[in-house]
GROMACS .gro file of C-alpha atoms in nm:
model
  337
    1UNK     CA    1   0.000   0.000   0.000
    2UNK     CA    2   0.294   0.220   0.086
    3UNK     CA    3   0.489   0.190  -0.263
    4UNK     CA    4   0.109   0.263  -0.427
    5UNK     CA    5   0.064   0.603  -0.276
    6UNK     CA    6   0.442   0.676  -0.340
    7UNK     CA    7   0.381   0.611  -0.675
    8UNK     CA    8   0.118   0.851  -0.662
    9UNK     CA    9   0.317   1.133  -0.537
   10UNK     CA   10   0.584   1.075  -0.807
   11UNK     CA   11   0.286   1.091  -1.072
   12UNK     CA   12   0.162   1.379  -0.952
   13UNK     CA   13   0.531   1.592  -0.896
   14UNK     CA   14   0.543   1.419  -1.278
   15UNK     CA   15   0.211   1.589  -1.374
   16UNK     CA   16   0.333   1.919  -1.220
   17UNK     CA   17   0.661   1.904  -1.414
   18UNK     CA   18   0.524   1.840  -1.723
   19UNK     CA   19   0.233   2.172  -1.699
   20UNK     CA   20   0.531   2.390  -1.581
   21UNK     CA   21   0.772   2.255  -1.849
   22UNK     CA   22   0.787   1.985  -2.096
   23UNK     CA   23   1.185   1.995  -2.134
   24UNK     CA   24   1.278   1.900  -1.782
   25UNK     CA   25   1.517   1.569  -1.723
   26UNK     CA   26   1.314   1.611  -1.381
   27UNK     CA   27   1.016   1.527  -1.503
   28UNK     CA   28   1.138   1.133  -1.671
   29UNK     CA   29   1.310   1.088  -1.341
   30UNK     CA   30   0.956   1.172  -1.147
   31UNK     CA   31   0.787   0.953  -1.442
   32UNK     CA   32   1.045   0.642  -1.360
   33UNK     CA   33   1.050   0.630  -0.985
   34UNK     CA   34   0.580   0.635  -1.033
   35UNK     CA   35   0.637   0.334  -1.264
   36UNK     CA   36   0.921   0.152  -1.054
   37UNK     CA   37   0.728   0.224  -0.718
   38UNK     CA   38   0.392   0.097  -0.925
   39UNK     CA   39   0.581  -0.216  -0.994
   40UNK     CA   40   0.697  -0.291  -0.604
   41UNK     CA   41   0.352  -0.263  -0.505
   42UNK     CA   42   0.246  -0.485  -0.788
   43UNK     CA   43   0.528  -0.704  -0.676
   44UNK     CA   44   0.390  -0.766  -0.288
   45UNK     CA   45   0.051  -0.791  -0.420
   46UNK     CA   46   0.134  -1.154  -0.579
   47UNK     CA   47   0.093  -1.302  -0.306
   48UNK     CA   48  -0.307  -1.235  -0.310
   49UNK     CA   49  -0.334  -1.417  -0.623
   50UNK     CA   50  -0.530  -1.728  -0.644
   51UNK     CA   51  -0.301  -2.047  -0.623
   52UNK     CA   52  -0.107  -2.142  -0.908
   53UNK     CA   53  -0.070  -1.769  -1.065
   54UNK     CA   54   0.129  -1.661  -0.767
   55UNK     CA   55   0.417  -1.916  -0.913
   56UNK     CA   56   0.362  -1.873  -1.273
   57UNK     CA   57   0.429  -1.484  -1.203
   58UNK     CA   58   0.757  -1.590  -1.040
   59UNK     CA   59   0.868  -1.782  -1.269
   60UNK     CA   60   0.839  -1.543  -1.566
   61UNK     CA   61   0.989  -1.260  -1.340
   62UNK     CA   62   1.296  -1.481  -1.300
   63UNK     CA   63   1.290  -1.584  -1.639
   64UNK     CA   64   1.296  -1.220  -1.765
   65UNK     CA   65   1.586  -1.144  -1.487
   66UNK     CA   66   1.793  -1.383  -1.558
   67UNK     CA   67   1.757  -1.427  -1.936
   68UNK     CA   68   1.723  -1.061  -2.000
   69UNK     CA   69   2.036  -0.921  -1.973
   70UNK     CA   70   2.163  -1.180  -2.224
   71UNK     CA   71   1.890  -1.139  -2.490
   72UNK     CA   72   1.970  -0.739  -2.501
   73UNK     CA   73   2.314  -0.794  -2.502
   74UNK     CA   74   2.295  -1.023  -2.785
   75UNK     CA   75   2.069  -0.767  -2.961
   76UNK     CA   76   2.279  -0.453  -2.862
   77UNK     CA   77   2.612  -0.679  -3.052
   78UNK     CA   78   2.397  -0.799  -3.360
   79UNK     CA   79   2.278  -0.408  -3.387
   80UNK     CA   80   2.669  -0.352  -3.315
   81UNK     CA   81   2.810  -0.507  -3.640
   82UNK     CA   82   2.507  -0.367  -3.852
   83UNK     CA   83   2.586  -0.036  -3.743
   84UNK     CA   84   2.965  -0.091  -3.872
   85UNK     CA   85   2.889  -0.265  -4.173
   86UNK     CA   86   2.664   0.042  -4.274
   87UNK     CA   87   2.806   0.355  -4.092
   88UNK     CA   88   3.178   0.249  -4.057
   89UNK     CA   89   3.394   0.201  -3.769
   90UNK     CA   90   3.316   0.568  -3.642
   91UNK     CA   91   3.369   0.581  -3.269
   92UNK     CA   92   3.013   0.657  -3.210
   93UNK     CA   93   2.910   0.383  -3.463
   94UNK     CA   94   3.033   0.152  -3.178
   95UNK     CA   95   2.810   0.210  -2.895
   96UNK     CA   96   2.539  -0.041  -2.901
   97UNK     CA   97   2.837  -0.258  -2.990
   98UNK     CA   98   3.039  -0.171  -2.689
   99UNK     CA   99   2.724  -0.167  -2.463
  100UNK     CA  100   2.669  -0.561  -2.553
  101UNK     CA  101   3.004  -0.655  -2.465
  102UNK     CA  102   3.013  -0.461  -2.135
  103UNK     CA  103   2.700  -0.662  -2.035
  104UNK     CA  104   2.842  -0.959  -2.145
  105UNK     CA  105   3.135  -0.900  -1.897
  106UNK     CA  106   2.952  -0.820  -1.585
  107UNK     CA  107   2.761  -1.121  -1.618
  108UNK     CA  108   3.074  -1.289  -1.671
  109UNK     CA  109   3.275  -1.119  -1.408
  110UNK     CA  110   2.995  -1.267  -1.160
  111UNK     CA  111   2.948  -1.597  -1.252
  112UNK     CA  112   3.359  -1.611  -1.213
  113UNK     CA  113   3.275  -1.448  -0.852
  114UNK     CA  114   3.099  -1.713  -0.759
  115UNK     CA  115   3.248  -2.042  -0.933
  116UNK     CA  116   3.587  -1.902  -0.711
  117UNK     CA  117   3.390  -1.758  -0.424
  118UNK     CA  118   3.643  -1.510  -0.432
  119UNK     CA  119   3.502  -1.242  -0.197
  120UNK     CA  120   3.722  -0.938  -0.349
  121UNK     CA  121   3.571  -1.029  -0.696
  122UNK     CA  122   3.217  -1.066  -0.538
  123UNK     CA  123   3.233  -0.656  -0.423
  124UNK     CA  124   3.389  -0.558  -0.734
  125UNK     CA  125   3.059  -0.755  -0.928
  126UNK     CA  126   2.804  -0.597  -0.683
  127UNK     CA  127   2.967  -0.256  -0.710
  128UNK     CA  128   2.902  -0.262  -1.092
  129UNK     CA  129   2.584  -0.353  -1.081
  130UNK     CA  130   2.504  -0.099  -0.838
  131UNK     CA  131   2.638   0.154  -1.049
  132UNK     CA  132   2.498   0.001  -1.355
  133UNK     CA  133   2.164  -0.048  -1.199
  134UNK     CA  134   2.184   0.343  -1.125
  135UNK     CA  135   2.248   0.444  -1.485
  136UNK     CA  136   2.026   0.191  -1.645
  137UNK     CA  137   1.741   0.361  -1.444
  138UNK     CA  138   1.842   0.692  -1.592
  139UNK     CA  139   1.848   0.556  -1.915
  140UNK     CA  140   1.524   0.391  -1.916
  141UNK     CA  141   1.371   0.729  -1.766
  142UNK     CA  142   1.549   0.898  -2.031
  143UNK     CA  143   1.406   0.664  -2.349
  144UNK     CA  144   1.071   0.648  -2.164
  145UNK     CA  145   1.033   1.035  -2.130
  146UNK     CA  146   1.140   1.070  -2.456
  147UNK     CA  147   0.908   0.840  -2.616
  148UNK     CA  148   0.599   1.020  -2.451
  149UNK     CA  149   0.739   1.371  -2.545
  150UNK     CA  150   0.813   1.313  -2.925
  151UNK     CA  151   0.431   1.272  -2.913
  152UNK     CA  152   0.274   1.513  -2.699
  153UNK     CA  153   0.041   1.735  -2.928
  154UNK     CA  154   0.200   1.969  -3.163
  155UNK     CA  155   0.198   2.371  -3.025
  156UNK     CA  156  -0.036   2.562  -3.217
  157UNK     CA  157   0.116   2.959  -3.164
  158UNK     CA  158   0.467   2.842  -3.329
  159UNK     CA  159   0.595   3.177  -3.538
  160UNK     CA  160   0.856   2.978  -3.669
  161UNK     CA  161   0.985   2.605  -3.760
  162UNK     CA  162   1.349   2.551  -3.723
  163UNK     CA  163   1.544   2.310  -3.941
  164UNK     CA  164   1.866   2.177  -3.711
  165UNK     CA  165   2.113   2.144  -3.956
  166UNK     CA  166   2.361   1.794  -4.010
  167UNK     CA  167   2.708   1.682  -4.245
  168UNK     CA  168   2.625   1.748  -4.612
  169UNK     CA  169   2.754   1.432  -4.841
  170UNK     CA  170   3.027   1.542  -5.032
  171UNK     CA  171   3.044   1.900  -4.891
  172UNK     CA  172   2.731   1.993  -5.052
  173UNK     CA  173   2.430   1.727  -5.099
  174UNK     CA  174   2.145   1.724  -4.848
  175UNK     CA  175   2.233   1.298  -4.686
  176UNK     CA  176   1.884   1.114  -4.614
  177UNK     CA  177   1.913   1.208  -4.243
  178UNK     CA  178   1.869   1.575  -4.301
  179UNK     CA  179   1.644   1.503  -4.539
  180UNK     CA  180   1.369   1.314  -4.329
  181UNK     CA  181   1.447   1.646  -4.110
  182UNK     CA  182   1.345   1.871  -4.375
  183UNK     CA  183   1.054   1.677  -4.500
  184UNK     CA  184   0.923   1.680  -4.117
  185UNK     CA  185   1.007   2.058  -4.082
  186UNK     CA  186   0.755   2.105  -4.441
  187UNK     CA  187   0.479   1.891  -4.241
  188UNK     CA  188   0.533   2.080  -3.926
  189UNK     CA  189   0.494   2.458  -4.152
  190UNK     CA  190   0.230   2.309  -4.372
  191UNK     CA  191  -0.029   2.231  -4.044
  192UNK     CA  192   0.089   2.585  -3.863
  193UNK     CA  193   0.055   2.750  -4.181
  194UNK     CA  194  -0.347   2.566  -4.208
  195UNK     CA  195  -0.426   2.702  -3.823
  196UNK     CA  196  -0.342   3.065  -3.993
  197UNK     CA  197  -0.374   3.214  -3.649
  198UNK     CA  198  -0.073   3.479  -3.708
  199UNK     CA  199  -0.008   3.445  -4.067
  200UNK     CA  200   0.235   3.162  -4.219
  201UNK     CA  201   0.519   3.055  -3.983
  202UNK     CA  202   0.859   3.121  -4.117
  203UNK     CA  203   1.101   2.805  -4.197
  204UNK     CA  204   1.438   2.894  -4.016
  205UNK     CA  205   1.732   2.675  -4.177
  206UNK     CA  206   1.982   2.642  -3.937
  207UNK     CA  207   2.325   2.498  -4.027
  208UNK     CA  208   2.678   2.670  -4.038
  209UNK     CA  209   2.971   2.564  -4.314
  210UNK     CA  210   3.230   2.302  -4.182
  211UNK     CA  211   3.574   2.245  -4.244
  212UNK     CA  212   3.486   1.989  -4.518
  213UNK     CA  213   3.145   2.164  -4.655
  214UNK     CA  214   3.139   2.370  -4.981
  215UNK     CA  215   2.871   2.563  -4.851
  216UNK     CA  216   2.682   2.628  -4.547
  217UNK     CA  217   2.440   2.362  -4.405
  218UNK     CA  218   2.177   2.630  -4.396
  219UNK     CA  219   2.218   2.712  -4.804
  220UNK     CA  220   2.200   2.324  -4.914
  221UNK     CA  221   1.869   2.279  -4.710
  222UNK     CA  222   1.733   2.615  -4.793
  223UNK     CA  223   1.807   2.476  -5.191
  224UNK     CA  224   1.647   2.117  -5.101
  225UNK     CA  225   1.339   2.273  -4.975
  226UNK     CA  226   1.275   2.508  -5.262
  227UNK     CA  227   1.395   2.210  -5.533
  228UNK     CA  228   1.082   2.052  -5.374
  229UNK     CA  229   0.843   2.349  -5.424
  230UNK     CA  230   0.884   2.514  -5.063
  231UNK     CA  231   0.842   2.903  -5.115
  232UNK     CA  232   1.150   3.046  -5.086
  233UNK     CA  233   1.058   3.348  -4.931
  234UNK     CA  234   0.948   3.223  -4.612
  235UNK     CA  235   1.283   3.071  -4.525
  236UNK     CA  236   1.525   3.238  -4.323
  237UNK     CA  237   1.883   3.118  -4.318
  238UNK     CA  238   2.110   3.033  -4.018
  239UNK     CA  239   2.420   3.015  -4.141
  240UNK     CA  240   2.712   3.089  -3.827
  241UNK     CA  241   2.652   2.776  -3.636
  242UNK     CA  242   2.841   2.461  -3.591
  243UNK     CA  243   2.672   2.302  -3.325
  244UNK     CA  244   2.328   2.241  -3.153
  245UNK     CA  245   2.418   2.474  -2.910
  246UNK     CA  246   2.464   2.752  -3.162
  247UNK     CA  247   2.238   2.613  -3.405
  248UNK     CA  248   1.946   2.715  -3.103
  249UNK     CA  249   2.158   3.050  -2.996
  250UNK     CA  250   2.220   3.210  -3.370
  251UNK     CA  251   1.839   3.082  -3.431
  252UNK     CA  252   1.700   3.268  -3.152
  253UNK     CA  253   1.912   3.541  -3.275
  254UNK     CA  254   1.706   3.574  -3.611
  255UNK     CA  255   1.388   3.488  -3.437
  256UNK     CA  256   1.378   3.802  -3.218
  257UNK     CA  257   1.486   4.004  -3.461
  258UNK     CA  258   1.229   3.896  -3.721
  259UNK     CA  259   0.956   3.852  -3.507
  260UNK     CA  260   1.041   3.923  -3.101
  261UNK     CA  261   0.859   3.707  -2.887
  262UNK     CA  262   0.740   3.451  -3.122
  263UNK     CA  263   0.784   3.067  -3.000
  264UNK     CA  264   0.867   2.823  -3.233
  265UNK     CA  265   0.865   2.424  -3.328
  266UNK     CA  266   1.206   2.256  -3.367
  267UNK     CA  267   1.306   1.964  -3.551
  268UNK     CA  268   1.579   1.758  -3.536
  269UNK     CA  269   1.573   1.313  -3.568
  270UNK     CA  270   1.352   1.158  -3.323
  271UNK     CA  271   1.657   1.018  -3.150
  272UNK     CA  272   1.767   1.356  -3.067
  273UNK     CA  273   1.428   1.538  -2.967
  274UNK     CA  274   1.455   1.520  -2.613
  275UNK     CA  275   1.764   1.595  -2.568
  276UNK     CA  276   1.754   1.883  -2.767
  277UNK     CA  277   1.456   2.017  -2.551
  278UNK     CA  278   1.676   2.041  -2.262
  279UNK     CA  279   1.955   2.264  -2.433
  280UNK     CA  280   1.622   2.462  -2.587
  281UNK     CA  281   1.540   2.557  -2.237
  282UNK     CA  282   1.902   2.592  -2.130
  283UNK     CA  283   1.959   2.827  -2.418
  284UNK     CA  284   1.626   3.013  -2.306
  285UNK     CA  285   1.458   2.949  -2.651
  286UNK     CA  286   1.051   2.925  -2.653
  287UNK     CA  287   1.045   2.613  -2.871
  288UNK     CA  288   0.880   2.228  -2.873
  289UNK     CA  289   1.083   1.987  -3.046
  290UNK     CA  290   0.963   1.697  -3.313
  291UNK     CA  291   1.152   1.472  -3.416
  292UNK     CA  292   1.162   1.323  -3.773
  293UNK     CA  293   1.215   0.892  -3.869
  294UNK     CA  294   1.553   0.740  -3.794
  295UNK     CA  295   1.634   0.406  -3.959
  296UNK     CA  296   1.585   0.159  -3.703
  297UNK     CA  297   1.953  -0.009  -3.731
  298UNK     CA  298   2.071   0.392  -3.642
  299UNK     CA  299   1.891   0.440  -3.337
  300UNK     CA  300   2.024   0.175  -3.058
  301UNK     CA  301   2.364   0.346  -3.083
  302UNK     CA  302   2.188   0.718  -3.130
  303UNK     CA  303   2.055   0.742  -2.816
  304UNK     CA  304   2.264   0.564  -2.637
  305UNK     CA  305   2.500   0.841  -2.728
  306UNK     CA  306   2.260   1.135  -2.661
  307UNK     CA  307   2.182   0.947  -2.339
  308UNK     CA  308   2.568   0.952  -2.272
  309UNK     CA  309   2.564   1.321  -2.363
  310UNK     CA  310   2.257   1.406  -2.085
  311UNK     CA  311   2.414   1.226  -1.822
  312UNK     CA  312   2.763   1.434  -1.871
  313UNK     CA  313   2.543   1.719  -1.853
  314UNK     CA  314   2.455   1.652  -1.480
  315UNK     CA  315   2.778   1.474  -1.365
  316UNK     CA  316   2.760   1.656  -1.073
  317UNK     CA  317   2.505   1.473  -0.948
  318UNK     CA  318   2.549   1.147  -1.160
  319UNK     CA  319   2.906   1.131  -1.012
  320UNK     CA  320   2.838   1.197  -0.658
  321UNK     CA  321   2.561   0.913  -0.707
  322UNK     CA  322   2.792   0.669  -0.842
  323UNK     CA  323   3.082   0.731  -0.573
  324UNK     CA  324   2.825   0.659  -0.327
  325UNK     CA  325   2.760   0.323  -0.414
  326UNK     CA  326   3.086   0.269  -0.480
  327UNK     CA  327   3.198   0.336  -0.101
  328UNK     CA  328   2.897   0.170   0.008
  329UNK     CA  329   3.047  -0.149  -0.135
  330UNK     CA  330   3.405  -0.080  -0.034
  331UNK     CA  331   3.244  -0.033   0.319
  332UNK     CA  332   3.062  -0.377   0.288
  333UNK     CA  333   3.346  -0.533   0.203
  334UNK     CA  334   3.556  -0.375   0.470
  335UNK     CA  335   3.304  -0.475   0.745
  336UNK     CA  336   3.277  -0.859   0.649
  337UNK     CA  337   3.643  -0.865   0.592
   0.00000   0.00000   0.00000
């Protein structure tokens, strides 16, 4: 009964987050610790089902426990050599890869802990899979959040739709993933532009020129769009940046010149949406962000590393977590020694 109504109070600081603002890490934290505390209480309630079911539950719980972990690792290294065989050896081509085989050596690191019943081994298992435990939660807030908030209904007083730029192929082609961008940033203007509130949004292509680019990002999308019969003359070009954080900054730059005070839609991949929310707010621009279709092979290993990228963000914290557990396991093994 306890873990029910402590589930309730994380749904409801999870409601609250999500009225005062969408683009809060808070708020999948809040989301994760409802659904976890749901769980426990679903957990003690098994006991109060009729004979028979109790066990069956068990059993499938330890069957998903115990065969779990090796199922997604095996799926995180098939996913792995896909990525390589169609992306290259890229360092952040190997993430899902990487993530497989670091599963695959915990588990192994503890069934060698306790074939040798070596008790140094036995801390150094439980201490990773406290820490792991800790930033598997965070992950699985962080895809769970995600998921909800690439489909939470589209803002309707958007001035503007900005186009996060990408790499060009060859230094001057539009590649497929800016492409599904673009196409998503002509749905996003086409059902603003049918509300006609305000007048048509403008398009905002946002995309600076890198070492190995012909032309700015901004220019080749700008040319893509109006190749496809996008009026020119409501797209704005962003053309200084070379990241997402100045991709938002130079953006919000044009926006309040053009039109001060107007909010705006964003769109980047879907893998990316949520975490580019949170640098939206950070960066103090009034936007919602939509992602566009990823190939499925991409995304294992894209949000992994966006994931990666959040939890850097808050290290702070995230560290001060993890060397907690850590010397609460040193400690354990220091009293039983």
């Amino acid at each position: 009964m306890i873990a029910f109504a402590v589930s309730a109070l994380f749904l409801l600081l999870f409601g609250v987050g999500v009225l005062r603002d969408r683009r809060r890490f808070g708020n999948a934290v809040y989301l994760g610790l409802a659904v976890t505390f749901l769980g426990l209480g679903l957990l003690s309630a098994v006991d109060d089902l009729p004979h028979g079911l109790t066990e069956t539950v068990l059993v499938l719980l330890l069957l998903v426990l115990g065969l779990g972990p090796v199922v997604l690792a095996g799926l995180l290294c098939a996913n792995g050599v896909k990525m390589v065989r169609k992306e290259g050896r890229r360092p952040a081509n190997l993430l899902s890869l990487l993530a497989g085989l670091g599963i695959l050596g915990v588990l192994g690191l503890m069934a060698v802990a306790v074939l040798t019943h070596s008790r140094v081994l036995g801390v150094i298992a439980v201490t990773l899979l406290l820490v792991l435990g800790y930033v598997s939660f965070l992950f699985l807030c962080f895809v769970g959040y995600a998921f909800l908030y690439g489909r939470m209904r589209l803002r309707r007083d958007a001035g503007f739709v900005v186009v996060l730029g990408s790499g060009l192929i060859g230094g001057r082609r539009v590649p497929p993933l800016l492409a599904s961008r673009l196409d998503r940033g002509r749905e996003v203007y086409g059902l603003l532009a049918a509300r006609g509130q305000d007048g048509p949004p403008l398009l905002v292509a946002s995309g600076g020129q890198g070492p190995d680019e012909e032309l700015p990002e901004s220019h080749a999308m700008a040319d893509y769009l109006v190749e496809r019969g996008f009026p020119e003359d409501r797209i704005r070009r962003e053309d200084r940046s070379r990241s997402t954080e100045e991709n938002l900054l130079f953006s919000k730059e044009l926006m309040d010149a053009e039109r001060p005070g107007a909010g705006c839609v964003i769109v980047t991949n879907n893998f990316h949406a949520f975490r580019a929310a949170l640098m939206a707010r950070k960066a103090g621009v009034d936007g919602q962000v939509v992602g566009s279709p990823t190939a499925a092979y991409f995304w294992p290993s894209a949000i992994i590393r966006e994931f990666a990228a959040v939890f850097l963000e808050y290290r702070a914290v995230n560290v001060t977590v993890c060397a907690v557990l850590v010397g609460l396991s040193c400690l354990g093994l220091a009293v039983t020694g």
